[in-house]
CSV table of C-alpha atoms in Angstrom, one decimal:
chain,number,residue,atom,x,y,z
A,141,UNK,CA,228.2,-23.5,-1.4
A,142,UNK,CA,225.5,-25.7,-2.1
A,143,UNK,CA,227.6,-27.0,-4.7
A,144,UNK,CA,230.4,-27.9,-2.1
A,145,UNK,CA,227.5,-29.5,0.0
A,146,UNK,CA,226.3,-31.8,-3.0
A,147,UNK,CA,229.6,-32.7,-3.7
A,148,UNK,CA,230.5,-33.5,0.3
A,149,UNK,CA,227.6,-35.1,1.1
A,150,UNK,CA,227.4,-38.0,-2.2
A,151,UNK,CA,231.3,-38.6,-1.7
A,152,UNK,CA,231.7,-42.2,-1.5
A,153,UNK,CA,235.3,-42.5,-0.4
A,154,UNK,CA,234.4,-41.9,2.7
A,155,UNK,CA,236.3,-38.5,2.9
A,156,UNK,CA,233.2,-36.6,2.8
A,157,UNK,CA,234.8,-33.3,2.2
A,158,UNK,CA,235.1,-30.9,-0.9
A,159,UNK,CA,236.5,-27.0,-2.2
A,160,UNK,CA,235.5,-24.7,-4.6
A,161,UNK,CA,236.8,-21.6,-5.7
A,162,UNK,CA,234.7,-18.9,-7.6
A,163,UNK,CA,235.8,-15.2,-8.8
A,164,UNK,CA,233.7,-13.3,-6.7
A,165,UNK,CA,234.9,-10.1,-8.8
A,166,UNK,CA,237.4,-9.0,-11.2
A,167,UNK,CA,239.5,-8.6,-7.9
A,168,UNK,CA,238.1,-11.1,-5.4
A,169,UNK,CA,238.0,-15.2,-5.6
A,170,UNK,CA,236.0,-16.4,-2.8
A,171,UNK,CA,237.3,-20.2,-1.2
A,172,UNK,CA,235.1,-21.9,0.2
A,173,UNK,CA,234.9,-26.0,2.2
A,174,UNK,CA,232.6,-27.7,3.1
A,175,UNK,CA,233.3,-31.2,5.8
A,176,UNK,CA,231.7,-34.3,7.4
A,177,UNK,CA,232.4,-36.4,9.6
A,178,UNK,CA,232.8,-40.0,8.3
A,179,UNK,CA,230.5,-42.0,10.5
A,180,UNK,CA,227.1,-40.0,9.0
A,181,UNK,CA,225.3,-41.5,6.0
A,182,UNK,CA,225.7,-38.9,3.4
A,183,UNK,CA,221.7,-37.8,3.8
A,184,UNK,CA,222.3,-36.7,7.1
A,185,UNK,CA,225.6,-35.5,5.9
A,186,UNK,CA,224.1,-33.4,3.6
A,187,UNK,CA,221.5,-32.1,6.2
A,188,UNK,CA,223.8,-31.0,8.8
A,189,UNK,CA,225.7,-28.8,5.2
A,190,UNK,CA,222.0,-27.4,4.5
A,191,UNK,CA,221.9,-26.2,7.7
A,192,UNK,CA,225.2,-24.5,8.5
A,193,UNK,CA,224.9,-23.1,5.2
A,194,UNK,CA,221.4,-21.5,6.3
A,195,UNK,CA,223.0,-20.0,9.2
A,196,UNK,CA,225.3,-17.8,7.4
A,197,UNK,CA,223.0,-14.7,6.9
A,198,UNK,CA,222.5,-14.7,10.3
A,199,UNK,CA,225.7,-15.1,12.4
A,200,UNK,CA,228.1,-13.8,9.6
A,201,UNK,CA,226.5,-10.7,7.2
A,202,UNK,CA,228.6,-8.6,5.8
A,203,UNK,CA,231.8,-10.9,7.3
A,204,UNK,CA,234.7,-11.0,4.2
A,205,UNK,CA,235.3,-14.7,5.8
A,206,UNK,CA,233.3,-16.7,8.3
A,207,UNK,CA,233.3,-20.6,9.6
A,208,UNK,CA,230.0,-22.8,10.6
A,209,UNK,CA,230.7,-25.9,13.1
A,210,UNK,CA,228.4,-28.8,14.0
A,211,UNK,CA,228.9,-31.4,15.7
A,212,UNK,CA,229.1,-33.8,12.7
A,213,UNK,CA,229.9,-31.2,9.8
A,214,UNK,CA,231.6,-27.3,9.1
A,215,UNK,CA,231.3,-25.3,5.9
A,216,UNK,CA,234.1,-22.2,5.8
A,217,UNK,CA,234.2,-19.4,3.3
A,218,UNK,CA,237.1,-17.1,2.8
A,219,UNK,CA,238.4,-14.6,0.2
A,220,UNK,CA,242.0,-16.0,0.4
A,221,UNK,CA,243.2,-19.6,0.1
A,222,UNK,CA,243.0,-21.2,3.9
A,223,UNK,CA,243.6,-24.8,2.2
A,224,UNK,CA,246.4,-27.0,0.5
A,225,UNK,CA,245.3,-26.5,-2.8
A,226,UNK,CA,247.5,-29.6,-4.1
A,227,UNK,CA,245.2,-31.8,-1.4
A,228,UNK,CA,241.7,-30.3,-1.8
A,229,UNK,CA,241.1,-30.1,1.6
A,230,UNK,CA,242.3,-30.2,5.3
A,231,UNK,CA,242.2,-33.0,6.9
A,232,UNK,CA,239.0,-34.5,8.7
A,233,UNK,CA,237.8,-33.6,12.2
A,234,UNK,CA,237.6,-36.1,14.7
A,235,UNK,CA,234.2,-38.3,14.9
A,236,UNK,CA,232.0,-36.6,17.7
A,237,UNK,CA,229.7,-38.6,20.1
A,238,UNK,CA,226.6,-37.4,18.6
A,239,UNK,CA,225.6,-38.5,14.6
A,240,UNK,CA,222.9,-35.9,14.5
A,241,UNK,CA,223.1,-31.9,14.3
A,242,UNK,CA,221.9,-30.6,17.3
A,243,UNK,CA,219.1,-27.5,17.5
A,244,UNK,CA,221.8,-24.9,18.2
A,245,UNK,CA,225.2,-23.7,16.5
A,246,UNK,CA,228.6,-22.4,17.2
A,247,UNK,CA,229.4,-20.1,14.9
A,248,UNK,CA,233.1,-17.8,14.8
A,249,UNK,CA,234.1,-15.4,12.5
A,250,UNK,CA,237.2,-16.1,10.5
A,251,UNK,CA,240.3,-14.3,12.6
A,252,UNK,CA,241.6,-11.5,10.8
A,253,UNK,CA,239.3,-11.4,8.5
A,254,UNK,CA,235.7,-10.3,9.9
A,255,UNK,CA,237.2,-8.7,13.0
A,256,UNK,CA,239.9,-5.9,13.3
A,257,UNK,CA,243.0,-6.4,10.9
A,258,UNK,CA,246.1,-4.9,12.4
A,259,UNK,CA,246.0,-2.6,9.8
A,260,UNK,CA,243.4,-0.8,11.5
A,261,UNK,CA,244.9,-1.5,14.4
A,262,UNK,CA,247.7,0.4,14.0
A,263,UNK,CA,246.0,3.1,12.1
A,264,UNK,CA,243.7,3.8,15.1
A,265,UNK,CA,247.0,3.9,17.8
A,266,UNK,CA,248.7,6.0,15.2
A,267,UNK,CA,245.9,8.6,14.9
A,268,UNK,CA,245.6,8.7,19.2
A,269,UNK,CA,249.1,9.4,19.1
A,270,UNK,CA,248.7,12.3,16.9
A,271,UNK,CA,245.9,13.4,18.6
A,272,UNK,CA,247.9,13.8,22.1
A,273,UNK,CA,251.2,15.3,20.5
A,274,UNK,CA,248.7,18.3,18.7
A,275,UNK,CA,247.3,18.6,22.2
A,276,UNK,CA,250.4,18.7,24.1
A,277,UNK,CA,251.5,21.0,21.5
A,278,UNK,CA,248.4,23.4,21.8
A,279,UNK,CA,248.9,23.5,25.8
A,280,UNK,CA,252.6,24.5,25.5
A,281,UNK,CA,251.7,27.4,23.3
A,282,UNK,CA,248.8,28.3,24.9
A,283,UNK,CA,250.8,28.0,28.8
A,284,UNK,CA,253.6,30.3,26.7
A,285,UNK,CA,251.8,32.7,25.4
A,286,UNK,CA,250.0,33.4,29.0
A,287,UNK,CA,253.1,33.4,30.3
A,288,UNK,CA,254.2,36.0,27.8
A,289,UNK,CA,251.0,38.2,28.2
A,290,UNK,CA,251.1,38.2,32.0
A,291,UNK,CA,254.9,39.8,31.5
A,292,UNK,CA,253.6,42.0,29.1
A,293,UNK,CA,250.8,43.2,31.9
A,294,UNK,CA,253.7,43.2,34.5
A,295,UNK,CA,255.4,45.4,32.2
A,296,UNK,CA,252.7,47.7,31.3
A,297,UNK,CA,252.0,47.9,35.3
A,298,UNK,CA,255.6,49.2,35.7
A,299,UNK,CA,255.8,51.3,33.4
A,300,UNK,CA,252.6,53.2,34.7
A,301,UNK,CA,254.1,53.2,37.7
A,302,UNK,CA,256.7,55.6,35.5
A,303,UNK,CA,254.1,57.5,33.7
A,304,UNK,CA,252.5,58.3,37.3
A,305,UNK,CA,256.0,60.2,38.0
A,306,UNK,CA,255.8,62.2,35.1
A,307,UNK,CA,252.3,62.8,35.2
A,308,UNK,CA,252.9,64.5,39.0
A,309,UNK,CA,254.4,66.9,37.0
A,310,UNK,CA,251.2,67.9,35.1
A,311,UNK,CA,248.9,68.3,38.4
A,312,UNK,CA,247.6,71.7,39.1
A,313,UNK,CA,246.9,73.4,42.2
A,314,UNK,CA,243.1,73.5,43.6
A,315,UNK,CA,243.8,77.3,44.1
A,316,UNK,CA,244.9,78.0,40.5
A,317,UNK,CA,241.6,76.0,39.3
A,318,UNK,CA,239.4,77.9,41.6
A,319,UNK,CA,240.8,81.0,40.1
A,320,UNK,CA,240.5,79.7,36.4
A,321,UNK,CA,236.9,79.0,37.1
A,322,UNK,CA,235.7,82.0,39.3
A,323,UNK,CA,235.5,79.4,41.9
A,324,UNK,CA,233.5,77.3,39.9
A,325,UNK,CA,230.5,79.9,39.1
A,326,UNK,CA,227.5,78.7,37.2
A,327,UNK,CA,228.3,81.8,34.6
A,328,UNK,CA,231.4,79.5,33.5
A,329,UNK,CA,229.8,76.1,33.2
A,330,UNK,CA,229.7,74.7,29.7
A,331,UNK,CA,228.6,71.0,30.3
A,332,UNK,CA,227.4,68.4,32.6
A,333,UNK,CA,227.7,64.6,32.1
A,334,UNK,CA,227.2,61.6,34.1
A,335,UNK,CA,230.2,62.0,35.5
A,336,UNK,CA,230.3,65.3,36.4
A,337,UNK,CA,230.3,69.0,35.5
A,338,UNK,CA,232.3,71.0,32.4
A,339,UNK,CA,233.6,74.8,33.5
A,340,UNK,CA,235.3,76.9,31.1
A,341,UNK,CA,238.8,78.6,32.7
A,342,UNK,CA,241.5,81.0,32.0
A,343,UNK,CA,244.5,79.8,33.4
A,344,UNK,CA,247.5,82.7,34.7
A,345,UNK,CA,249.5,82.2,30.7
A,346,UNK,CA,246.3,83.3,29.6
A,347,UNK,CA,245.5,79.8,28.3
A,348,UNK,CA,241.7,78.8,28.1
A,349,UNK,CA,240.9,75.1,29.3
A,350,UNK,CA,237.6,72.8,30.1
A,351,UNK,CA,237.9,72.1,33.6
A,352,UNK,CA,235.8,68.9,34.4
A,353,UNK,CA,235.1,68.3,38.0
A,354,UNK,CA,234.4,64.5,38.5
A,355,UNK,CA,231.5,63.6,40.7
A,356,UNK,CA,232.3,63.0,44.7
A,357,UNK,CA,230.0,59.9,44.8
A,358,UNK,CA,231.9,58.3,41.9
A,359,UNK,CA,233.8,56.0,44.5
A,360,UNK,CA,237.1,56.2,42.7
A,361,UNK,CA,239.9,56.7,45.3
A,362,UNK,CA,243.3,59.0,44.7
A,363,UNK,CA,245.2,55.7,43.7
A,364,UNK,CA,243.1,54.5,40.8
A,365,UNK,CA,242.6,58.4,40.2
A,366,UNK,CA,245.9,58.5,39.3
A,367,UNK,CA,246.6,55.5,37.6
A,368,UNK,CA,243.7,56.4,35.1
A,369,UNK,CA,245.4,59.7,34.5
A,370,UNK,CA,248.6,57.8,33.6
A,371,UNK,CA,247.1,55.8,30.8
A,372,UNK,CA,244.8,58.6,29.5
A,373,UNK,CA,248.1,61.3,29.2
A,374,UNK,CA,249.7,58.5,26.7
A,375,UNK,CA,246.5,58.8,24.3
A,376,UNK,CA,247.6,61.8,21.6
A,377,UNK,CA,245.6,62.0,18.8
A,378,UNK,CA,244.3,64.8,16.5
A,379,UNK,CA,240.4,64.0,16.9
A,380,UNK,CA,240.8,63.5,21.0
A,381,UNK,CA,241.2,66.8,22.9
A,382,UNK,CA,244.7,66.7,24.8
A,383,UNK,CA,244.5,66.4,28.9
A,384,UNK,CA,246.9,69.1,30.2
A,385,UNK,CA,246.9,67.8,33.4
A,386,UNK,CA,244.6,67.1,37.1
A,387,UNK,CA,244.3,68.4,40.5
A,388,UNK,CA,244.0,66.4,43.4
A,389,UNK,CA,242.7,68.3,46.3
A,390,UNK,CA,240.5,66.8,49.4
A,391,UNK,CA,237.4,65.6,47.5
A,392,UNK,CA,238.1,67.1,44.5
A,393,UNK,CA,238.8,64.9,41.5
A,394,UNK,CA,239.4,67.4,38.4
A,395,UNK,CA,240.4,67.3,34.6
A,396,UNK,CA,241.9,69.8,32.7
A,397,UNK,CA,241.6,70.1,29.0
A,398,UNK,CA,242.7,72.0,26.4
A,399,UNK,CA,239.4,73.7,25.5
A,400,UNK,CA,237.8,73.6,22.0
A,401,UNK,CA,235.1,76.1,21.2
A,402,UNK,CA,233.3,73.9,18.5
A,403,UNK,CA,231.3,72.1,21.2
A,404,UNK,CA,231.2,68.6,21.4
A,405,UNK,CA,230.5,65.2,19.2
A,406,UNK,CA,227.2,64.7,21.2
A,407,UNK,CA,226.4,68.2,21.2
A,408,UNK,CA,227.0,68.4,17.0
A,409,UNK,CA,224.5,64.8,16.4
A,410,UNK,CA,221.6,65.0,19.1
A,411,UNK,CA,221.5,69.4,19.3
C-alpha cells in the first residue's frame, strides 16, 4: 500500500492513480488501488493516501477486502482482481468541491467480500430447513405414538372390564370365609400389615388358604376393589403366591390366598 501511495501521489501525468498486486500466500494474491483526484498537488495527494491507509486497522480488521474514500482520494484492497488489468486502473472519480481531506472518513466494506457471501447464506437457510423438517418429524412420531399408547390403555381398560367377569367367578361367600377362619378368631391369625390382618383357613375341599382382611379405613370403594383384583389374578408366577379369589361383603374387603407354611420374605430377612 504505501508503495501504491508513492507511486499515486509522484505521478506526473496527471492520472494520479496506481495497482499493485502481491502473493499474499501460496493461495492468496492480494489487489490493491490507490486514487487521487487530479486537481491536488501530489503532497497533498499523498497525505490524503497516508491517511486512508491509516484508517484500515480500524474500520476494516480482519475484512478479506475493504475500500477507504475521501473526498479527494480512495485506496481499495481486495483478494480478487476488481480492476482492468490491461488499463492499470479504473477510471478517475469526479473532482469534489473540497482539495483538502476532511477530519472524518467514510469507510465501506467490500460487498461480498467482508460481509455475508451467499454461500453462507444459503448454508444457514438450508440448515433452518433441516432443523424444522427433524422437528416436524419428531412431533408426528411423538403425536403417533400417544395416539398408539392411549389405544393401548383403551384396550387394556376393556379388557379388564373382561377379566372382572371372570374374576366374579372366583369371589367367595362372606359365610364360607367366616367358617374358614372360625369367624375370624385371634387363634387363626398369622399376620398383620399395614393394610390389614393375615388369618389362616380351611376351606369345605379341605384346602388351607391365607385370608387377608383389608383394612375398613383404607377408602378403596367395591369398583376399584375389583378392578385391582382383575389385574392382580393375571400375575402367575412361581415366586408370588397365587390369589384364589375375594369376597365382597358390606365392609368387608377380603383376599384369599393359597397358603404357604414357610412364612414370609419379610418374616425370613428382619426375624
Amino acid at each position: 500500500m504505501d508503495d501504491i501511495a508513492n507511486r499515486t501521489s509522484s505521478d506526473d501525468s496527471g492520472k494520479k492513480f496506481a495497482t499493485a498486486q502481491v502473493n499474499y500466500s501460496p493461495l492468496q494474491t492480494l489487489y490493491g488501488l490507490a486514487q487521487c483526484t487530479p486537481d491536488i498537488s501530489n503532497s497533498d495527494c499523498n497525505t490524503c493516501l497516508r491517511a486512508c491507509i491509516s484508517a484500515f486497522p480500524s474500520c476494516c480488521a480482519a475484512k478479506q477486502g475493504a475500500i477507504v474514500r475521501f473526498p479527494s482520494c480512495n485506496v481499495r484492497y481486495e483478494i480478487y482482481p476488481f480492476y482492468n488489468a490491461s488499463f492499470g486502473a479504473v477510471p478517475p472519480p469526479p473532482t469534489p468541491v473540497l482539495r483538502s481531506p476532511p477530519p472524518s472518513t467514510t469507510t465501506t466494506s467490500s460487498p461480498g467480500k467482508g460481509g455475508v457471501s451467499l454461500q453462507v447464506i444459503a448454508a444457514i437457510v438450508a440448515s433452518i430447513g433441516v432443523v424444522i423438517m427433524v422437528f416436524i418429524a419428531g412431533f408426528c412420531f411423538i403425536t403417533k405414538r400417544a395416539k398408539k399408547k392411549h389405544n393401548s390403555v383403551e384396550e387394556d381398560l376393556d379388557n379388564v372390564g373382561d377379566d372382572i367377569l371372570k374374576v366374579d367367578s372366583l369371589q367367595f361367600d362372606l359365610g364360607t370365609i367366616e367358617a374358614a377362619t372360625k369367624n375370624f378368631s385371634n387363634d387363626n391369625k398369622i399376620g398383620e400389615g399395614g393394610f390389614g390382618l393375615v388369618y389362616k383357613g380351611l376351606l369345605p375341599d379341605g384346602q388351607e388358604v391365607a385370608v387377608k382382611r383389608l383394612s375398613r379405613t383404607s377408602g378403596q370403594g367395591a369398583q376399584e376393589f375389583q378392578n385391582e383384583m382383575a389385574l392382580v389374578a393375571k400375575l402367575q408366577h412361581r415366586n408370588l403366591v397365587r390369589l384364589l379369589g375375594f369376597c365382597l361383603g358390606g365392609e368387608e374387603k377380603i383376599l384369599i390366598y393359597e397358603f404357604v407354611p414357610n412364612k414370609s420374605l419379610d418374616y425370613l430377612l428382619f426375624g
